[in-house]
């Protein structure tokens, strides 16, 4: 939306400009480079990620399935697996109940196929002959998050003896207590934070659900060395140990790494330690997936056989699987993953793509609406009356939007305004709002909401995200209390652009292919392992050209000194040209666009990448950020 200069000035008062900082972690980069055969610049980038010590660096660079941690170290996992082994041997019916997002659906998929395989091993049969293991998934609208009594009653009515939760259950104390009172066995597998009560002396009292086994790597008494697994990761460890018990080669667990890597990325887990192994596997496997559904989804999306990135996992494949659970029934997505017929899988993939397109349209409309509401309220000066950009924690209500997309809207607003965001909308029950929150690194959303949990009917989550419901009459008070308790400073809500190395383009030009190829060793990039960024100040722009069928690509020719030049690309030509006009004047901008001598000089943040065209490989610079030289 277009704003007057005066209105934009008011908005800009509350939206912090990104702060560029050069990271300064220290180590013997030359020695690291010598040991691992990498350039000292690449060693510096690895150190900046907090990867220190030979074992950790080796895991980061070369980690494979042989370096995965022992599942037997996870608290209650051996006991839970033995219970399930006994149930499978005795023919007891088992039902898996998961969450409805990508992590939940893939957790269910892993447990379902894994348990059926173990049953087949025990009974000398084929997995598809197993009839005692089935699944259920709560409906986002009718049930909400997690296991509910309705699902437990349905399981009992179907003769189910044992329920296994996945990607949920750690906070379901009352529901699991109910299941136990009616004689059911319950195994919890989850990765969310354990609920706790904060005591007056600052200590915490944790509450576990009364299940027969509670397997959650977030338990403080769990000795598993990696706390960053998603729900599918915990489920996969569970199946790995079951394979060990029944004599199946544990390496067969790798058939699940494809969906596990997808879940890890989509659930925004840090791409470190084991998670890097899972996501690397997924990126390679999805080029030609053995899963008919995923293969069809990749093909219809135009990505099969091409280089696949974590962006594709998080913004192309994952949202399609997520969409069914958001706008309908998540069992549709699980059935899609389970489909064996290539023809039927293609039909289902097309359906998921269409559902996701509908979801994207809803999200875009919701973001536009809530952005206008926030900015209009800020311009009008409604401080203290409703949510505005003056709030450090944005707590806002948006009408007439599907409750399943409020989490995505919250995520986009968090990125736009760099502060915690909680978005609520109407539920199917009058007077009750449902919402989702997304947070920033300096604000542990789960801890802050735990301090005011009396305001919620339900809530759960972790440091960076949460889901909740509340009586509509209490929303304004919640907003007030959270902002009164909030201690976020201007520095906390200032976006940070962390530059790994202030690397002159001249240095890069001398070793461009070597350094750039080594930087690919640091993939996959994502949360907890961002793409390497480099910076240089005072770079003259010799020429700028706008290219592409839709004129959406800017190519720059940069003067790097000593009569040398490098090309750079940027994907918002209009923004760049408008800024150059504002900073240097229309005449200088015109000279730049026509390749004539000009005074355009910028500070730039960039990363190098290899461009392959007609069997030719060359290094090009992708401009990430830029600013006028001081």
XYZ file of C-alpha atoms in Angstrom:
630
model
C 0.000 0.000 0.000
C 1.190 3.522 -0.760
C 1.819 5.798 2.219
C 2.447 9.518 2.273
C 5.996 10.511 3.279
C 4.655 11.728 6.620
C 2.824 8.462 7.292
C 5.849 6.414 6.294
C 7.998 8.463 8.650
C 5.733 7.516 11.569
C 5.931 3.827 10.653
C 9.707 3.978 10.215
C 10.002 5.372 13.732
C 9.039 1.940 15.084
C 10.706 -0.334 12.503
C 14.416 -0.635 13.116
C 16.885 -0.500 10.250
C 19.048 -3.615 10.002
C 22.384 -3.373 11.777
C 25.433 -4.735 9.992
C 28.019 -6.402 12.174
C 31.153 -8.363 11.340
C 31.485 -11.494 13.463
C 34.709 -11.740 15.404
C 34.942 -15.255 16.841
C 38.546 -16.317 17.087
C 40.368 -19.554 16.320
C 43.439 -20.728 14.466
C 41.809 -20.579 11.046
C 44.985 -21.511 9.208
C 45.361 -24.676 11.297
C 41.690 -25.624 10.870
C 42.102 -25.071 7.149
C 45.189 -27.284 7.060
C 43.523 -30.136 8.998
C 40.353 -30.212 6.935
C 41.658 -29.040 3.559
C 39.651 -25.803 3.457
C 40.474 -22.142 2.936
C 40.976 -20.126 6.163
C 38.016 -17.981 5.078
C 35.784 -21.083 5.133
C 37.271 -22.095 8.495
C 36.275 -18.675 9.837
C 32.704 -19.173 8.630
C 32.490 -22.544 10.395
C 33.848 -21.022 13.612
C 31.228 -18.272 13.373
C 28.572 -21.004 13.459
C 29.867 -22.083 16.873
C 31.399 -25.282 15.477
C 34.581 -25.847 17.497
C 36.808 -28.880 18.106
C 37.934 -31.479 15.594
C 35.071 -33.921 16.267
C 32.395 -31.267 15.848
C 34.005 -29.825 12.731
C 34.280 -33.320 11.250
C 30.602 -33.978 12.068
C 29.669 -30.665 10.446
C 31.664 -31.211 7.263
C 31.568 -34.972 6.853
C 28.742 -36.255 9.054
C 26.998 -39.373 7.830
C 24.746 -42.075 9.215
C 27.716 -43.687 10.947
C 28.015 -40.648 13.245
C 24.406 -40.634 14.467
C 23.809 -40.869 18.216
C 22.591 -44.038 19.925
C 18.778 -43.955 20.367
C 19.154 -46.035 23.528
C 20.426 -42.916 25.303
C 16.998 -41.288 25.139
C 15.119 -41.450 28.429
C 12.308 -44.049 28.486
C 12.956 -45.069 24.862
C 14.262 -48.603 25.553
C 11.387 -49.209 27.991
C 8.808 -47.827 25.549
C 10.173 -49.955 22.722
C 10.035 -53.103 24.857
C 6.393 -52.395 25.707
C 5.586 -52.014 22.009
C 7.529 -55.165 21.130
C 5.409 -57.109 23.604
C 2.226 -55.614 22.146
C 3.249 -56.507 18.591
C 4.120 -60.067 19.610
C 0.771 -60.479 21.388
C -1.289 -58.982 18.553
C -2.579 -56.012 20.566
C -4.022 -53.184 18.484
C -1.876 -50.032 18.351
C -2.957 -46.599 17.146
C -0.574 -43.748 16.305
C -1.914 -40.252 16.947
C 0.120 -37.349 15.616
C -0.080 -33.610 15.062
C -1.490 -32.351 11.742
C 1.514 -30.426 10.405
C 4.427 -31.727 8.296
C 6.327 -32.901 11.363
C 3.271 -34.678 12.724
C 2.295 -36.324 9.430
C 5.843 -37.562 8.747
C 6.188 -38.767 12.361
C 3.033 -40.794 11.894
C 4.317 -42.137 8.568
C 7.624 -43.263 10.111
C 5.997 -44.966 13.099
C 3.277 -46.590 11.000
C 5.606 -48.149 8.432
C 8.267 -48.950 11.016
C 5.874 -50.726 13.384
C 4.337 -52.719 10.552
C 7.803 -53.783 9.432
C 8.675 -54.918 12.956
C 5.377 -56.813 13.205
C 6.191 -58.550 9.907
C 9.664 -59.489 11.169
C 8.199 -60.991 14.347
C 5.458 -62.957 12.593
C 7.241 -63.915 9.362
C 4.763 -61.975 7.256
C 4.689 -58.967 4.912
C 4.287 -55.445 6.375
C 1.187 -54.757 4.265
C -0.526 -57.709 5.966
C -0.341 -55.964 9.345
C -3.825 -54.979 10.512
C -3.154 -54.226 14.154
C -1.293 -50.916 13.652
C -3.256 -47.937 12.371
C -3.348 -44.150 12.747
C -5.436 -41.111 13.515
C -4.778 -37.378 13.284
C -6.756 -34.664 15.065
C -8.664 -32.194 12.928
C -7.179 -28.709 13.219
C -10.561 -26.979 13.447
C -12.688 -29.501 15.348
C -10.051 -30.903 17.693
C -7.233 -28.389 17.846
C -3.666 -29.344 18.667
C -2.770 -32.631 20.327
C -4.519 -35.740 21.536
C -8.085 -35.223 22.780
C -10.564 -37.390 24.685
C -12.627 -37.796 21.504
C -9.670 -39.505 19.838
C -9.106 -41.705 22.871
C -12.772 -42.743 22.961
C -12.665 -43.517 19.222
C -9.581 -45.677 19.756
C -11.243 -47.587 22.585
C -14.353 -48.128 20.478
C -12.157 -49.651 17.770
C -10.587 -52.082 20.215
C -7.242 -50.282 20.399
C -5.076 -51.387 23.314
C -2.145 -48.948 22.951
C -1.828 -45.345 21.798
C 1.501 -43.923 20.640
C 1.610 -40.155 20.287
C 4.088 -38.393 18.040
C 4.911 -34.695 17.794
C 2.468 -34.177 20.651
C 1.520 -35.594 24.045
C 4.051 -34.019 26.393
C 1.476 -31.444 27.562
C -1.561 -33.771 27.447
C -1.599 -34.614 31.160
C -5.374 -34.798 31.602
C -6.024 -36.623 28.332
C -3.417 -39.279 29.029
C -4.664 -39.614 32.584
C -8.106 -40.274 31.108
C -6.704 -42.899 28.724
C -5.041 -44.670 31.631
C -8.262 -44.705 33.673
C -10.012 -46.640 30.893
C -7.210 -49.210 30.780
C -5.158 -48.092 27.795
C -1.383 -48.243 27.421
C 0.087 -44.907 26.280
C 3.545 -44.181 24.873
C 4.425 -40.514 24.325
C 6.983 -39.545 21.690
C 7.423 -35.792 21.413
C 10.034 -33.071 21.111
C 8.250 -30.078 22.609
C 9.217 -28.502 25.893
C 8.027 -30.173 29.058
C 5.387 -28.092 30.892
C 6.587 -26.579 34.131
C 5.563 -24.390 37.030
C 7.935 -21.560 37.883
C 8.532 -21.424 41.639
C 9.063 -18.360 43.751
C 12.781 -19.067 44.102
C 13.274 -19.155 40.340
C 13.395 -22.951 40.071
C 11.051 -24.923 37.864
C 8.891 -27.924 38.658
C 8.320 -30.030 35.559
C 5.172 -32.097 34.986
C 5.238 -35.227 32.850
C 2.052 -36.880 31.610
C 1.232 -40.213 33.351
C 2.070 -42.350 30.314
C 3.725 -45.751 30.414
C 6.769 -44.187 28.725
C 7.475 -40.515 28.034
C 10.085 -40.150 25.304
C 11.034 -36.523 24.732
C 14.599 -35.339 24.208
C 13.688 -32.084 26.002
C 13.343 -33.873 29.341
C 15.981 -32.546 31.736
C 16.724 -36.126 32.824
C 17.260 -37.286 29.231
C 20.908 -38.065 28.435
C 20.503 -37.979 24.659
C 23.302 -35.653 23.483
C 21.323 -33.720 20.867
C 18.281 -31.684 21.898
C 17.402 -30.385 18.436
C 15.410 -33.293 16.969
C 11.965 -32.652 15.561
C 9.044 -34.970 16.320
C 9.857 -37.122 13.293
C 13.421 -37.389 14.592
C 12.240 -38.824 17.905
C 9.893 -41.187 16.045
C 12.758 -42.344 13.826
C 14.959 -43.038 16.862
C 12.114 -45.073 18.336
C 11.875 -47.236 15.231
C 15.659 -47.589 15.029
C 15.731 -49.102 18.518
C 12.805 -51.386 17.679
C 14.774 -52.637 14.674
C 17.643 -53.387 17.027
C 15.376 -55.386 19.342
C 13.858 -57.523 16.617
C 16.960 -58.073 14.495
C 16.311 -55.756 11.530
C 19.472 -54.071 10.219
C 19.443 -50.594 11.778
C 20.742 -49.094 8.530
C 17.297 -49.725 7.069
C 16.118 -46.735 9.099
C 17.673 -44.575 6.376
C 14.609 -45.132 4.197
C 12.892 -42.609 6.479
C 15.597 -39.921 6.264
C 13.913 -38.379 3.232
C 10.728 -37.445 5.100
C 12.698 -36.845 8.306
C 14.872 -34.262 6.547
C 11.745 -32.624 5.166
C 10.162 -32.459 8.629
C 13.377 -31.164 10.221
C 13.555 -28.260 7.810
C 9.826 -27.455 7.833
C 9.619 -27.518 11.627
C 12.387 -24.877 11.710
C 14.842 -26.999 13.659
C 18.472 -25.887 13.781
C 20.413 -27.458 10.924
C 23.244 -28.686 13.097
C 24.491 -32.047 14.357
C 22.252 -34.938 13.240
C 19.804 -32.614 11.548
C 22.381 -31.756 8.884
C 22.678 -35.448 8.026
C 18.906 -35.883 7.674
C 18.415 -32.778 5.534
C 21.427 -33.545 3.304
C 19.928 -36.975 2.653
C 16.519 -35.474 1.831
C 17.942 -32.920 -0.604
C 19.709 -35.638 -2.571
C 16.988 -38.291 -2.323
C 14.145 -36.028 -3.446
C 15.729 -35.571 -6.882
C 14.431 -39.054 -7.648
C 12.332 -40.134 -4.694
C 11.256 -43.741 -4.307
C 8.054 -42.406 -2.736
C 5.506 -42.085 -5.582
C 3.766 -39.128 -3.953
C 6.891 -37.097 -3.317
C 8.227 -37.979 -6.758
C 5.021 -36.679 -8.353
C 5.060 -33.558 -6.201
C 8.640 -32.778 -7.243
C 7.857 -33.410 -10.904
C 4.715 -31.262 -10.952
C 6.656 -28.510 -9.186
C 9.407 -28.684 -11.824
C 12.109 -29.591 -9.307
C 12.902 -33.246 -9.969
C 16.464 -33.938 -11.063
C 17.423 -30.309 -10.380
C 19.400 -28.915 -7.474
C 17.053 -28.901 -4.491
C 17.578 -26.501 -1.612
C 16.221 -26.080 1.878
C 14.125 -23.255 0.429
C 12.343 -25.833 -1.742
C 11.734 -28.030 1.308
C 10.366 -25.179 3.383
C 8.449 -23.191 0.791
C 7.515 -25.639 -1.943
C 7.216 -29.252 -0.774
C 6.467 -28.826 2.932
C 3.622 -26.314 2.488
C 1.844 -28.690 0.103
C 1.889 -31.448 2.725
C 0.939 -28.917 5.403
C -1.929 -27.454 3.410
C -4.292 -30.410 3.787
C -4.036 -30.227 7.568
C -4.513 -26.467 7.503
C -7.574 -26.328 5.288
C -9.022 -29.810 5.651
C -7.968 -33.195 6.975
C -4.268 -33.994 7.511
C -4.997 -37.659 6.867
C -5.122 -36.630 3.205
C -1.407 -35.838 3.385
C -0.550 -39.060 5.185
C -2.496 -41.082 2.609
C -0.582 -39.188 -0.078
C 2.722 -40.335 1.429
C 1.436 -43.900 1.777
C 0.149 -44.133 -1.816
C 1.879 -46.859 -3.867
C 0.239 -46.211 -7.251
C 2.159 -43.643 -9.339
C -1.013 -42.549 -11.174
C -3.015 -42.052 -7.988
C -0.050 -40.335 -6.352
C 0.119 -37.817 -9.195
C -3.576 -37.017 -8.807
C -3.152 -36.536 -5.067
C -0.052 -34.386 -5.592
C -1.996 -32.115 -7.931
C -4.747 -31.829 -5.309
C -2.241 -30.845 -2.620
C -0.679 -28.219 -4.885
C -4.115 -26.707 -5.514
C -4.949 -26.715 -1.793
C -1.636 -24.998 -1.106
C -2.325 -22.355 -3.754
C -5.613 -21.612 -1.993
C -3.719 -21.392 1.291
C -1.195 -18.956 -0.180
C -3.981 -16.692 -1.399
C -5.582 -16.693 2.065
C -2.239 -15.922 3.677
C -1.427 -13.025 1.353
C -4.820 -11.459 1.968
C -4.441 -11.933 5.721
C -0.975 -10.367 5.785
C -2.204 -7.338 3.820
C -5.160 -6.901 6.158
C -3.262 -7.165 9.448
C -0.394 -5.007 8.140
C -2.834 -2.252 7.223
C -4.572 -2.540 10.599
C -1.268 -2.295 12.502
C 0.108 0.576 10.449
C -3.172 2.520 10.417
C -3.386 2.221 14.214
C 0.245 3.338 14.532
C -0.288 6.370 12.295
C -3.457 7.285 14.202
C -1.494 7.132 17.459
C -3.754 4.538 19.113
C -1.084 3.686 21.650
C -2.522 1.575 24.449
C -5.826 1.093 22.684
C -5.048 -1.623 20.164
C -2.082 -3.429 18.661
C 0.361 -1.021 17.017
C 4.006 -1.014 15.983
C 4.796 0.733 19.253
C 4.274 -2.654 20.958
C 7.349 -4.775 21.627
C 5.132 -7.883 21.508
C 2.476 -7.686 18.817
C -0.750 -9.317 19.989
C -3.416 -8.785 17.358
C -6.820 -10.072 16.319
C -7.705 -10.487 12.660
C -11.298 -11.267 11.642
C -12.498 -13.365 8.732
C -9.367 -15.392 8.194
C -9.011 -19.165 8.310
C -7.501 -20.069 11.671
C -5.058 -22.451 10.001
C -3.047 -19.657 8.378
C -2.564 -17.376 11.395
C 0.783 -19.024 12.175
C 2.086 -18.219 8.688
C 0.791 -14.647 9.015
C 2.514 -14.331 12.388
C 5.744 -15.592 10.841
C 5.647 -13.035 8.028
C 4.940 -10.175 10.443
C 7.767 -11.336 12.696
C 10.132 -11.106 9.741
C 8.787 -7.712 8.687
C 8.905 -6.052 12.122
C 11.540 -8.135 13.944
C 9.592 -8.714 17.144
C 7.432 -11.471 18.681
C 4.020 -11.731 17.045
C 0.854 -13.467 18.235
C -2.081 -13.489 15.822
C -5.599 -14.528 16.871
C -8.766 -15.143 14.920
C -12.237 -16.509 15.619
C -12.651 -20.222 16.277
C -15.725 -22.314 15.596
C -16.809 -21.685 19.207
C -18.402 -18.318 19.959
C -16.295 -16.155 22.246
C -13.145 -18.263 21.807
C -10.164 -17.140 19.760
C -7.427 -19.395 18.423
C -3.975 -18.187 17.593
C -0.363 -18.859 16.776
C 2.816 -17.051 17.714
C 6.278 -16.721 16.206
C 9.222 -15.259 18.051
C 12.715 -13.830 17.712
C 15.940 -15.159 19.217
C 15.942 -12.768 22.174
C 12.404 -13.683 23.308
C 11.641 -17.231 24.496
C 7.942 -17.317 23.711
C 7.220 -20.527 25.623
C 8.777 -19.202 28.828
C 7.003 -15.845 28.621
C 3.631 -17.436 27.913
C 4.159 -19.920 30.749
C 4.259 -16.947 33.142
C 0.800 -15.837 32.009
C -0.702 -19.238 31.219
C -3.785 -18.471 33.322
C -4.984 -16.278 30.452
C -5.161 -19.220 28.054
C -7.595 -22.048 27.731
C -4.807 -24.032 26.039
C -1.281 -23.316 24.956
C 1.889 -25.173 24.020
C 5.021 -24.781 21.961
C 8.668 -23.911 22.300
C 11.029 -20.921 22.316
C 10.319 -19.759 18.778
C 6.682 -20.728 18.226
C 3.469 -21.454 20.108
C -0.188 -22.212 19.593
C -3.011 -21.218 21.925
C -6.671 -20.433 22.515
C -8.178 -17.716 24.697
C -11.520 -16.166 25.600
C -11.969 -13.122 23.366
C -12.702 -10.914 26.377
C -9.189 -11.506 27.734
C -7.194 -10.676 24.603
C -6.702 -6.980 25.359
C -5.523 -7.737 28.871
C -3.102 -10.378 27.585
C -1.610 -7.850 25.178
C -1.193 -5.308 27.951
C 0.413 -7.753 30.390
C 2.842 -9.214 27.861
C 4.023 -5.759 26.869
C 4.312 -4.596 30.469
C 6.463 -7.617 31.273
C 8.494 -7.358 28.093
C 12.085 -6.217 28.534
C 13.069 -6.225 24.846
C 15.369 -3.324 23.983
C 15.834 -1.477 20.705
C 18.914 -3.622 20.195
C 16.864 -6.814 20.664
C 14.350 -5.892 17.947
C 16.914 -4.503 15.535
C 17.420 -6.981 12.678
C 21.000 -8.183 12.580
C 22.933 -8.728 9.392
C 25.857 -10.850 10.536
C 28.758 -10.645 8.132
C 31.125 -13.572 8.449
C 34.158 -11.991 6.835
C 34.917 -8.566 5.489
C 36.358 -10.096 2.327
C 37.562 -7.795 -0.465
C 36.336 -8.846 -3.865
C 39.936 -8.791 -5.075
C 40.766 -11.663 -2.695
C 37.713 -13.561 -3.863
C 38.597 -12.972 -7.515
C 41.976 -14.660 -7.022
C 40.508 -17.814 -5.449
C 36.873 -17.537 -6.440
C 36.144 -21.067 -7.670
C 38.082 -22.742 -4.834
C 36.410 -20.755 -2.050
C 32.958 -20.936 -3.607
C 33.106 -24.700 -4.100
C 34.219 -25.129 -0.486
C 31.334 -22.977 0.723
C 28.965 -25.570 -0.733
C 30.370 -27.983 1.867
C 28.588 -25.889 4.505
C 25.154 -26.666 3.094
C 22.383 -27.312 3.909
C 21.657 -23.767 4.988
C 18.736 -22.817 7.161
C 17.877 -22.051 10.759
C 20.968 -22.415 12.935
C 23.226 -22.599 9.884
C 22.614 -19.518 7.792
C 24.278 -18.949 4.464
C 27.739 -17.399 4.662
C 27.776 -13.631 4.130
C 30.720 -11.467 3.154
C 31.082 -7.728 3.025
C 33.038 -4.943 1.375
C 32.715 -1.196 1.694
C 33.132 1.456 -0.989
C 32.493 -0.602 -4.103
C 32.034 1.470 -7.301
C 29.217 0.331 -9.589
C 30.495 0.576 -13.154
C 27.238 -0.435 -14.808
C 23.750 -1.740 -13.984
C 21.461 -3.583 -16.409
C 17.885 -4.738 -15.902
C 17.320 -8.167 -17.449
C 14.769 -10.946 -17.634
C 11.455 -11.468 -19.364
C 9.723 -9.750 -16.464
C 12.588 -7.310 -15.881
C 13.104 -8.785 -12.424
C 16.879 -9.286 -12.498
C 19.547 -6.640 -11.996
C 23.080 -7.323 -13.190
C 25.844 -5.100 -11.846
C 29.393 -4.687 -13.036
C 31.522 -3.874 -9.971
C 34.903 -2.174 -10.110
C 37.122 -4.130 -7.696
C 40.315 -2.210 -8.451
C 43.464 -2.787 -10.488
C 41.405 -2.734 -13.702
C 39.430 -5.781 -12.573
C 35.661 -6.216 -12.571
C 33.177 -8.730 -11.188
C 29.521 -9.267 -11.979
C 26.808 -9.320 -9.330
C 23.072 -10.001 -9.481
C 20.182 -8.661 -7.420
C 16.512 -9.620 -7.620
C 14.747 -6.311 -7.014
C 15.821 -3.901 -9.789
C 13.141 -1.304 -9.077
C 14.119 -0.991 -5.424
C 17.821 -0.674 -6.299
C 17.267 1.969 -8.988
C 14.950 4.008 -6.755
C 17.494 3.969 -3.922
C 20.342 5.006 -6.231
C 18.233 7.921 -7.515
C 17.494 8.993 -3.947
C 21.110 8.671 -2.769
C 23.041 9.942 -5.800
C 20.513 11.729 -7.995
C 18.747 10.832 -11.231
C 21.682 11.890 -13.438
C 24.156 9.571 -11.722
C 21.622 6.739 -11.814
C 21.142 7.280 -15.545
C 24.902 7.179 -16.109
C 25.114 3.932 -14.145
C 22.328 2.340 -16.213
C 24.112 3.340 -19.414
C 27.570 2.199 -18.321
C 29.054 5.698 -18.278
C 31.461 6.970 -15.595
C 29.425 7.746 -12.461
C 29.679 8.431 -8.742
C 27.634 5.451 -7.523
C 29.549 3.717 -4.716
C 27.924 1.259 -2.308
C 28.666 -0.805 0.772
C 27.617 -4.353 0.071
C 26.889 -7.686 1.731
C 27.187 -10.597 -0.656
C 27.885 -14.262 -1.156
C 29.490 -16.006 -4.112
C 27.784 -18.750 -6.052
C 28.579 -20.882 -9.076
C 26.547 -20.142 -12.179
C 26.348 -23.011 -14.659
C 25.238 -22.211 -18.201
C 25.818 -24.305 -21.324
C 28.465 -26.416 -19.614
C 30.338 -23.334 -18.476
C 30.899 -22.671 -14.783
C 31.776 -19.273 -13.412
C 31.526 -17.515 -10.069
C 29.023 -14.721 -9.714
C 28.222 -12.488 -6.779
C 24.743 -12.413 -5.351
C 24.093 -9.072 -3.707
C 22.308 -9.709 -0.429
C 22.161 -6.183 1.020
C 23.562 -2.795 0.136
C 23.664 0.732 1.483
C 25.006 4.150 0.618
C 28.584 4.669 1.750
C 28.876 6.913 4.797
